[in-house]
Coordinates of C-alpha atoms in Angstrom, one line a residue:
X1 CA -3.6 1.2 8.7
X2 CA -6.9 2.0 8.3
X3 CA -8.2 2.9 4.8
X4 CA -11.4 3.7 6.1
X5 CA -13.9 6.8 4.6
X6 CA -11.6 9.4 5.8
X7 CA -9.5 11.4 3.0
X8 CA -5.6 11.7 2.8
X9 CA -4.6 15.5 2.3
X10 CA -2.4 16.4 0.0
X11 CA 1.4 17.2 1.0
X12 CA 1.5 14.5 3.7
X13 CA 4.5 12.8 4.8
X14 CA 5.5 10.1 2.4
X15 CA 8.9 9.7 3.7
X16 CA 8.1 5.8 3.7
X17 CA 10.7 3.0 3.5
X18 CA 11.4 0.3 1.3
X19 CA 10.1 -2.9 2.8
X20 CA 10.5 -6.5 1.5
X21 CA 8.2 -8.0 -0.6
X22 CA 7.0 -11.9 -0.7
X23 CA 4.9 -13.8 -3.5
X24 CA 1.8 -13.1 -1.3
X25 CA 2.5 -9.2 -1.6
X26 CA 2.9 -9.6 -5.4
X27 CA -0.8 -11.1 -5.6
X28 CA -1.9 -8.1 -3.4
X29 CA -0.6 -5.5 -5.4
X30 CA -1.5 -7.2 -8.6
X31 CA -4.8 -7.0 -7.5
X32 CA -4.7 -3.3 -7.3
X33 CA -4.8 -3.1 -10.7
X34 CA -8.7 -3.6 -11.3
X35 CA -9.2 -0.6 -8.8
X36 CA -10.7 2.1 -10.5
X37 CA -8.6 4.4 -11.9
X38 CA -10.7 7.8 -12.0
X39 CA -13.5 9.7 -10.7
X40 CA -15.7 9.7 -14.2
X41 CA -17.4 13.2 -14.8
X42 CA -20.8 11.9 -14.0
X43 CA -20.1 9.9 -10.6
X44 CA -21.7 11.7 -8.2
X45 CA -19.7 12.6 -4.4
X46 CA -21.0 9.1 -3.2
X47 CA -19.9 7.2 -6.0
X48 CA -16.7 9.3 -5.8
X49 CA -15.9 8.2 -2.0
X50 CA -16.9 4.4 -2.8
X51 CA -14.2 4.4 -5.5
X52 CA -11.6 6.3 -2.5
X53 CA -12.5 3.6 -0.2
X54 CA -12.0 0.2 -2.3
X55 CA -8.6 2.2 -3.4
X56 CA -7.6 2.5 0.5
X57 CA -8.7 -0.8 1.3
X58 CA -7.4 -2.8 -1.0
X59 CA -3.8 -0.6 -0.7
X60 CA -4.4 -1.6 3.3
X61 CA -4.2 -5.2 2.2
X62 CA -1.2 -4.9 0.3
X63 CA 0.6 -2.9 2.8
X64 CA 0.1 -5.7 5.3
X65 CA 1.2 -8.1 2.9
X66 CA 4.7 -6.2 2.6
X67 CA 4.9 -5.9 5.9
X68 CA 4.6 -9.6 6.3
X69 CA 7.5 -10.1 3.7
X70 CA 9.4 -7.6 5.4
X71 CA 9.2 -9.3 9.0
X72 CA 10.3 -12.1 6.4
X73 CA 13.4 -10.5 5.4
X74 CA 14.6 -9.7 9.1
X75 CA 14.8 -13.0 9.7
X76 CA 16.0 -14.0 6.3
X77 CA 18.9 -11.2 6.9
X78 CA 19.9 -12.7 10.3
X79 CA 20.0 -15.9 9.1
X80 CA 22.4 -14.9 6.5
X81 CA 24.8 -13.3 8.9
X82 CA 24.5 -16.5 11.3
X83 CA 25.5 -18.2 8.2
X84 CA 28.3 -15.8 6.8
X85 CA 30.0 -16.1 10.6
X86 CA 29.7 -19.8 10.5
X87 CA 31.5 -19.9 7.1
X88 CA 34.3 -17.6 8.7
X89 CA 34.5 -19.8 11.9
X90 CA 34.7 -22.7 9.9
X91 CA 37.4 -21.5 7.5
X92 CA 39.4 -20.2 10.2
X93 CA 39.3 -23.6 12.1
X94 CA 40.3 -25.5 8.4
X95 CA 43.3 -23.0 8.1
X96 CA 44.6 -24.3 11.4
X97 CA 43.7 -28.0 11.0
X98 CA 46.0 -28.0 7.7
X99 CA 48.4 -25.9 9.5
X100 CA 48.5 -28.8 12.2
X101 CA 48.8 -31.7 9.5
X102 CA 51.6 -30.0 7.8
X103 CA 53.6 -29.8 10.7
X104 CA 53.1 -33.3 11.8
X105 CA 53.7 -34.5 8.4
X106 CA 57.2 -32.6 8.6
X107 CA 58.1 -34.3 11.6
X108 CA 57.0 -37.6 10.3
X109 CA 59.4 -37.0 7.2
X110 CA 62.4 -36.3 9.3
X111 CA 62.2 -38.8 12.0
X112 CA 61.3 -41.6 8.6
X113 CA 63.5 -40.6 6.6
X114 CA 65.8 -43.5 7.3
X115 CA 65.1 -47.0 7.6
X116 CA 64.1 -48.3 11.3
X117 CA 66.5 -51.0 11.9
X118 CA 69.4 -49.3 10.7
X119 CA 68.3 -46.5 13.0
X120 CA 68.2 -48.4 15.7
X121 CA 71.5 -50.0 15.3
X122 CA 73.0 -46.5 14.5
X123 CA 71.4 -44.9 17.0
X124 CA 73.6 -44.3 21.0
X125 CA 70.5 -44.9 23.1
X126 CA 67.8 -47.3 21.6
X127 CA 65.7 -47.2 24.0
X128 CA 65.3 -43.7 23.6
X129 CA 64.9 -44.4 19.9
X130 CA 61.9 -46.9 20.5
X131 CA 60.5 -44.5 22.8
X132 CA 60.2 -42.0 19.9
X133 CA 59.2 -44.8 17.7
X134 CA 56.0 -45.2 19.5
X135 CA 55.1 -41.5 19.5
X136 CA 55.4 -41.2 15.9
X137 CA 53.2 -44.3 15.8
X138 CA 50.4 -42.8 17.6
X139 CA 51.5 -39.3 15.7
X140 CA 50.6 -41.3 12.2
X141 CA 47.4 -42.2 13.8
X142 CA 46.1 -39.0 15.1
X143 CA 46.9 -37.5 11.9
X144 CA 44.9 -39.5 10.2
X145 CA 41.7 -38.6 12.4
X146 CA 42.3 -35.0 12.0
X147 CA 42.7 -35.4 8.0
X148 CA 39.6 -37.2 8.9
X149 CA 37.8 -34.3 10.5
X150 CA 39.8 -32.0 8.0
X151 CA 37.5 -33.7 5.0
X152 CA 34.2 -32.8 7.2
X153 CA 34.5 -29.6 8.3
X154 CA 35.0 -28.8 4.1
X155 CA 32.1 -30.5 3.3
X156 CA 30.4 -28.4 6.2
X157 CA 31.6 -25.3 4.9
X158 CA 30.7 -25.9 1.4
X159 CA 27.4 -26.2 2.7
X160 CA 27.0 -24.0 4.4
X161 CA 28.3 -21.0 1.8
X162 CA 25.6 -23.2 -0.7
X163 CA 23.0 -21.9 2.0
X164 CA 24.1 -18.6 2.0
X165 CA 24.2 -17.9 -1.3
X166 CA 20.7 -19.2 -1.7
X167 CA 20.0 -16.8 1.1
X168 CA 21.3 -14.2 -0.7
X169 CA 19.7 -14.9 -4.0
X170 CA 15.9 -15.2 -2.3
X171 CA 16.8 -11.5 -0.7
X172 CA 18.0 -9.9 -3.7
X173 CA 14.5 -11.1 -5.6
X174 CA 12.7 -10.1 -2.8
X175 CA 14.6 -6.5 -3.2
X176 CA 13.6 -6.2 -7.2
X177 CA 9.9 -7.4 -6.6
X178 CA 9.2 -4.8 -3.7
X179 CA 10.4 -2.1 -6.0
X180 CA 7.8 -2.8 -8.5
X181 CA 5.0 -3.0 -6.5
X182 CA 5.6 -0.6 -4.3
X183 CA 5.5 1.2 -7.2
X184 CA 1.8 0.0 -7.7
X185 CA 0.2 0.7 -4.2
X186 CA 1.6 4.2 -4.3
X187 CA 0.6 4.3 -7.6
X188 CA -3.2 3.9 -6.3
X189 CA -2.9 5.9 -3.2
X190 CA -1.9 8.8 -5.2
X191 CA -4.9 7.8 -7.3
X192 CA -7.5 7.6 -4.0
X193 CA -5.7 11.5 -3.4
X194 CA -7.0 12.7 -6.9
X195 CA -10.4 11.2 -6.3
X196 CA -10.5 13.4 -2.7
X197 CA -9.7 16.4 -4.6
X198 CA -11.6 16.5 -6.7
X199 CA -15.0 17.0 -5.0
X200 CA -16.2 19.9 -3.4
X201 CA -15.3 21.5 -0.3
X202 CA -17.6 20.6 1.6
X203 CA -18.0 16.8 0.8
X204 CA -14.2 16.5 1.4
X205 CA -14.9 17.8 4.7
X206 CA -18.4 15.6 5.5
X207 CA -16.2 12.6 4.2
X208 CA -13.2 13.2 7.0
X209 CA -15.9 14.2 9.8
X210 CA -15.2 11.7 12.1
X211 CA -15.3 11.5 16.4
X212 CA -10.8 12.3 16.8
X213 CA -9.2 13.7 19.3
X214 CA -7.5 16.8 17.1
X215 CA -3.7 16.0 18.4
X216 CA -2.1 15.7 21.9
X217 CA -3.9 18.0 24.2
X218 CA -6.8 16.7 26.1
X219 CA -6.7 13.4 25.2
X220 CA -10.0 11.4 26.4
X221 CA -10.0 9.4 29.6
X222 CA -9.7 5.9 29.8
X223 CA -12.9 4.1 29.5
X224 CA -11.9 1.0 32.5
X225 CA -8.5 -0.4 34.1
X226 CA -5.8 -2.0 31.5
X227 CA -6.0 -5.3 31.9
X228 CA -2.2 -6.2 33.0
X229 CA 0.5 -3.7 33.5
X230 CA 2.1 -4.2 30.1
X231 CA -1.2 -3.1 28.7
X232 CA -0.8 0.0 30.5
X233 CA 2.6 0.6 29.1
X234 CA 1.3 0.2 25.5
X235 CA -1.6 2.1 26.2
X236 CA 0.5 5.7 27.5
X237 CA 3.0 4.8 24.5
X238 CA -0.2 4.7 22.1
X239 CA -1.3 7.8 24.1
X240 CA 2.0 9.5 23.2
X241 CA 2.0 8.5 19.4
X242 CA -1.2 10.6 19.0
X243 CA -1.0 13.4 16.3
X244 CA 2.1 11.4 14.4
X245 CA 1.8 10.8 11.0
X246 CA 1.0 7.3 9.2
X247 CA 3.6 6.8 7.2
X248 CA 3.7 3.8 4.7
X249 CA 5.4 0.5 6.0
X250 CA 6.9 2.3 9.2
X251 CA 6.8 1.1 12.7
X252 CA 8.0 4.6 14.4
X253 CA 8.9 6.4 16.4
X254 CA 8.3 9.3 14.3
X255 CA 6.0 7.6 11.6
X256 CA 3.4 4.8 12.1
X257 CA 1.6 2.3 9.6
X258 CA -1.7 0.7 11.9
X259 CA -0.1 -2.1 12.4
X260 CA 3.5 -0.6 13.4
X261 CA 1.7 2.0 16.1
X262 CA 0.7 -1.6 18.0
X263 CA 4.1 -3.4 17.6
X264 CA 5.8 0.0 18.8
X265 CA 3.7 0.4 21.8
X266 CA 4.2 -3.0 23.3
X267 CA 7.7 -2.9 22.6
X268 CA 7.7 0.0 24.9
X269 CA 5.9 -2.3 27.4
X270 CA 8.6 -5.0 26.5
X271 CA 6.0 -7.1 24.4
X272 CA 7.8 -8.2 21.2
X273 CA 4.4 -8.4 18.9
X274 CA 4.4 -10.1 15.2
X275 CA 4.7 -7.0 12.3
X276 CA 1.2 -7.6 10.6
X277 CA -2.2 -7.5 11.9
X278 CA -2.8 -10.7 10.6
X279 CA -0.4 -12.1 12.8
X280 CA -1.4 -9.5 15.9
X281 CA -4.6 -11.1 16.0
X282 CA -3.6 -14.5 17.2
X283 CA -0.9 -12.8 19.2
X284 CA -2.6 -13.3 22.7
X285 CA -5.8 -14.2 24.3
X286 CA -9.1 -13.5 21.8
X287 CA -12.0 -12.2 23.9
X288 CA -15.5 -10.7 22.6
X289 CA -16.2 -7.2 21.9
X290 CA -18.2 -7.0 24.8
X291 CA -15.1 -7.9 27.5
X292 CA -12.6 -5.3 25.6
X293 CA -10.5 -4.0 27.8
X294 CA -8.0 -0.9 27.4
X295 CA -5.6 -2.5 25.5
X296 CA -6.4 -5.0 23.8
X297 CA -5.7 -4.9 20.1
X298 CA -9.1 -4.3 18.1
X299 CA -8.7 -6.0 14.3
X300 CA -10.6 -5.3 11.4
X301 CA -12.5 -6.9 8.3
X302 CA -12.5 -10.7 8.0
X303 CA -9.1 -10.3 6.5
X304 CA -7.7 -8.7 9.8
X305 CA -5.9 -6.5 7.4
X306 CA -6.5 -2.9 9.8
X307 CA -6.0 -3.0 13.5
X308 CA -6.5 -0.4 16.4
X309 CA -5.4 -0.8 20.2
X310 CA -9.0 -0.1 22.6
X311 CA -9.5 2.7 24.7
X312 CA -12.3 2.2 26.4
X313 CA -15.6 4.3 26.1
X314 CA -15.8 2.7 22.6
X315 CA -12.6 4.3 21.3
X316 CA -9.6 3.3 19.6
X317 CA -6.1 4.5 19.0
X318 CA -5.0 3.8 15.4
X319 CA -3.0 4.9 12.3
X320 CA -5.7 5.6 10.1
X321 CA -4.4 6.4 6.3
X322 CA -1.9 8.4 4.3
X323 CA -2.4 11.9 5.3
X324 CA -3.9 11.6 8.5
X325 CA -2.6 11.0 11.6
X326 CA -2.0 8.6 14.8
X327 CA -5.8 9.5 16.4
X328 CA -9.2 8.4 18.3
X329 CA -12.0 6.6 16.5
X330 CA -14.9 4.9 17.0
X331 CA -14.6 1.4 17.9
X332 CA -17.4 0.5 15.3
X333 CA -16.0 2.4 12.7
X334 CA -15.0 -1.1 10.7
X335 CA -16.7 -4.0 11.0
X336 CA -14.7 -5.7 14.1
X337 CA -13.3 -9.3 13.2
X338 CA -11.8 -9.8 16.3
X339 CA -10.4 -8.9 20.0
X340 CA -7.2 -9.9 21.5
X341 CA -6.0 -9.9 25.0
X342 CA -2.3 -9.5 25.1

């Protein structure tokens, strides 16, 4: 999501979802607060778009850290269903073990209920008493392994519900924490809007002039071959995306953050990709600028925290900001921290 000199107009889509938030998203928000809060009456236009850009950028970094702690809370969430049917597997299998002892302690009850030797000099065929004797015998013995296992699997159990509860707790503070902050970033984004607005006509439009393709008709040619045929998958589903709007924290189809329009395009090429750009960036092969080949995913700033899929002829295809939509850029319109090969 690229928060990069370009302006977000007003009445954009903002239909975002609620994501997860770790402890590392709480720091990134947090730091949002020593962004400056308002163009002064003396700035001047270029002081005015500095201000707009440290807003956007330092939003970008906090959206990637939410996305982080939402990929965090998938997992956390299928792990607590894994967890929950383990408890209901377990429970079921107790119900049946005590079911099992009761009825062999029954039977043990009524066939030693009177004493041995006097059943066997009551009884009209002793060897068929003896016969029974020894099953019960081995009965005794098998019950006492299955009271055995009966003690483990509720230990087991009561484990395992410990784990889900703490599970559950970690995702319900995870729940109350994203609400504040997300608070917070749009909080500053609707700031960075304010800023935009309020200069001039003309510097709004010199500060969104940018090399774009304007929507879905005549897109540019591709600069070079894909490098594999997955890439060429991504690439037409990247194509396709074109003219969508960014939407906050969303991964499509009909909404994209920058780091969302990659993982949705190679999971239409059946490449599961990591949510963040952080983590994009170590998702495949790293190659130099120089080698990029359409693509390959293009990160930006040291922090990785924007990210772009290449084009070729020294475009991208990204999600640039709030308010403007899936589009072509130049390749050099951040400074380039890295190029991966996936």
């Amino acid at each position: 999501m690229g928060f990069h000199r370009r302006p977000a107009q007003p009445g954009s889509d903002r239909s975002t979802r609620v994501t997860v938030l770790s402890a590392a998203a709480a720091t990134a928000a947090a730091a949002l607060a020593a962004a400056p809060a308002g163009a002064a009456p003396q700035d001047k236009p270029s002081d005015t778009r500095a201000k707009v850009d440290r807003l956007y950028e330092q939003a970008e970094q906090a959206t990637e850290s939410y996305n982080k702690a939402d990929e965090h809370a998938d997992k956390l969430r299928a792990q607590v269903a894994r967890v929950k049917d383990s408890v209901a597997r377990g429970q079921e299998r107790i119900n049946r073990m005590r079911g099992a002892l009761g009825a062999l302690a029954g039977a043990q009850y009524r066939e030693g209920g009177i004493d041995p030797s006097l059943a066997l000099m009551l009884s009209s065929d002793p060897d068929r008493y003896l016969e029974r004797a020894s099953v019960l015998d081995r009965v005794s013995a098998r019950q006492a392994g299955e009271l055995a296992d009966l003690q483990r699997a509720q230990r087991t159990l009561a484990q395992q519900r410990a784990e889900a509860g703490r599970k559950l707790a970690e995702l319900e503070k995870s729940r109350t924490t994203v609400a504040r902050h997300k608070r917070s970033v749009e909080h500053k984004l609707a700031k960075a809007r304010k800023l935009l607005n309020s200069l001039p006509d003309d510097e709004r439009d010199a500060y969104d002039r940018s090399s774009r393709s304007g929507g879905r008709d005549g897109l540019p040619e591709l600069g070079g071959a894909p490098s594999s045929s997955r890439a060429a998958a991504a690439i037409a589903a990247a194509r396709s995306a074109i003219g969508k709007p960014y939407v906050w924290g969303a991964n499509g189809p009909s909404g994209f953050d920058c780091s969302g329009l990659m993982q949705w395009s190679y999971a239409q090429a059946g490449v599961g990709l990591p949510r963040t750009s952080q983590a994009q960036r170590y998702a495949g092969r790293q190659v130099s600028l120089s080698e990029a080949q359409p693509g390959d995913l293009v990160a930006y700033r040291d922090d990785a925290s924007h990210i772009g899929m290449y084009m070729g002829n020294g475009q991208v295809v990204h999600a640039p900001y709030p308010g403007a939509p899936v589009r072509y850029d130049p390749v050099g319109m951040m400074p380039v921290s890295s190029v991966t090969r996936i």
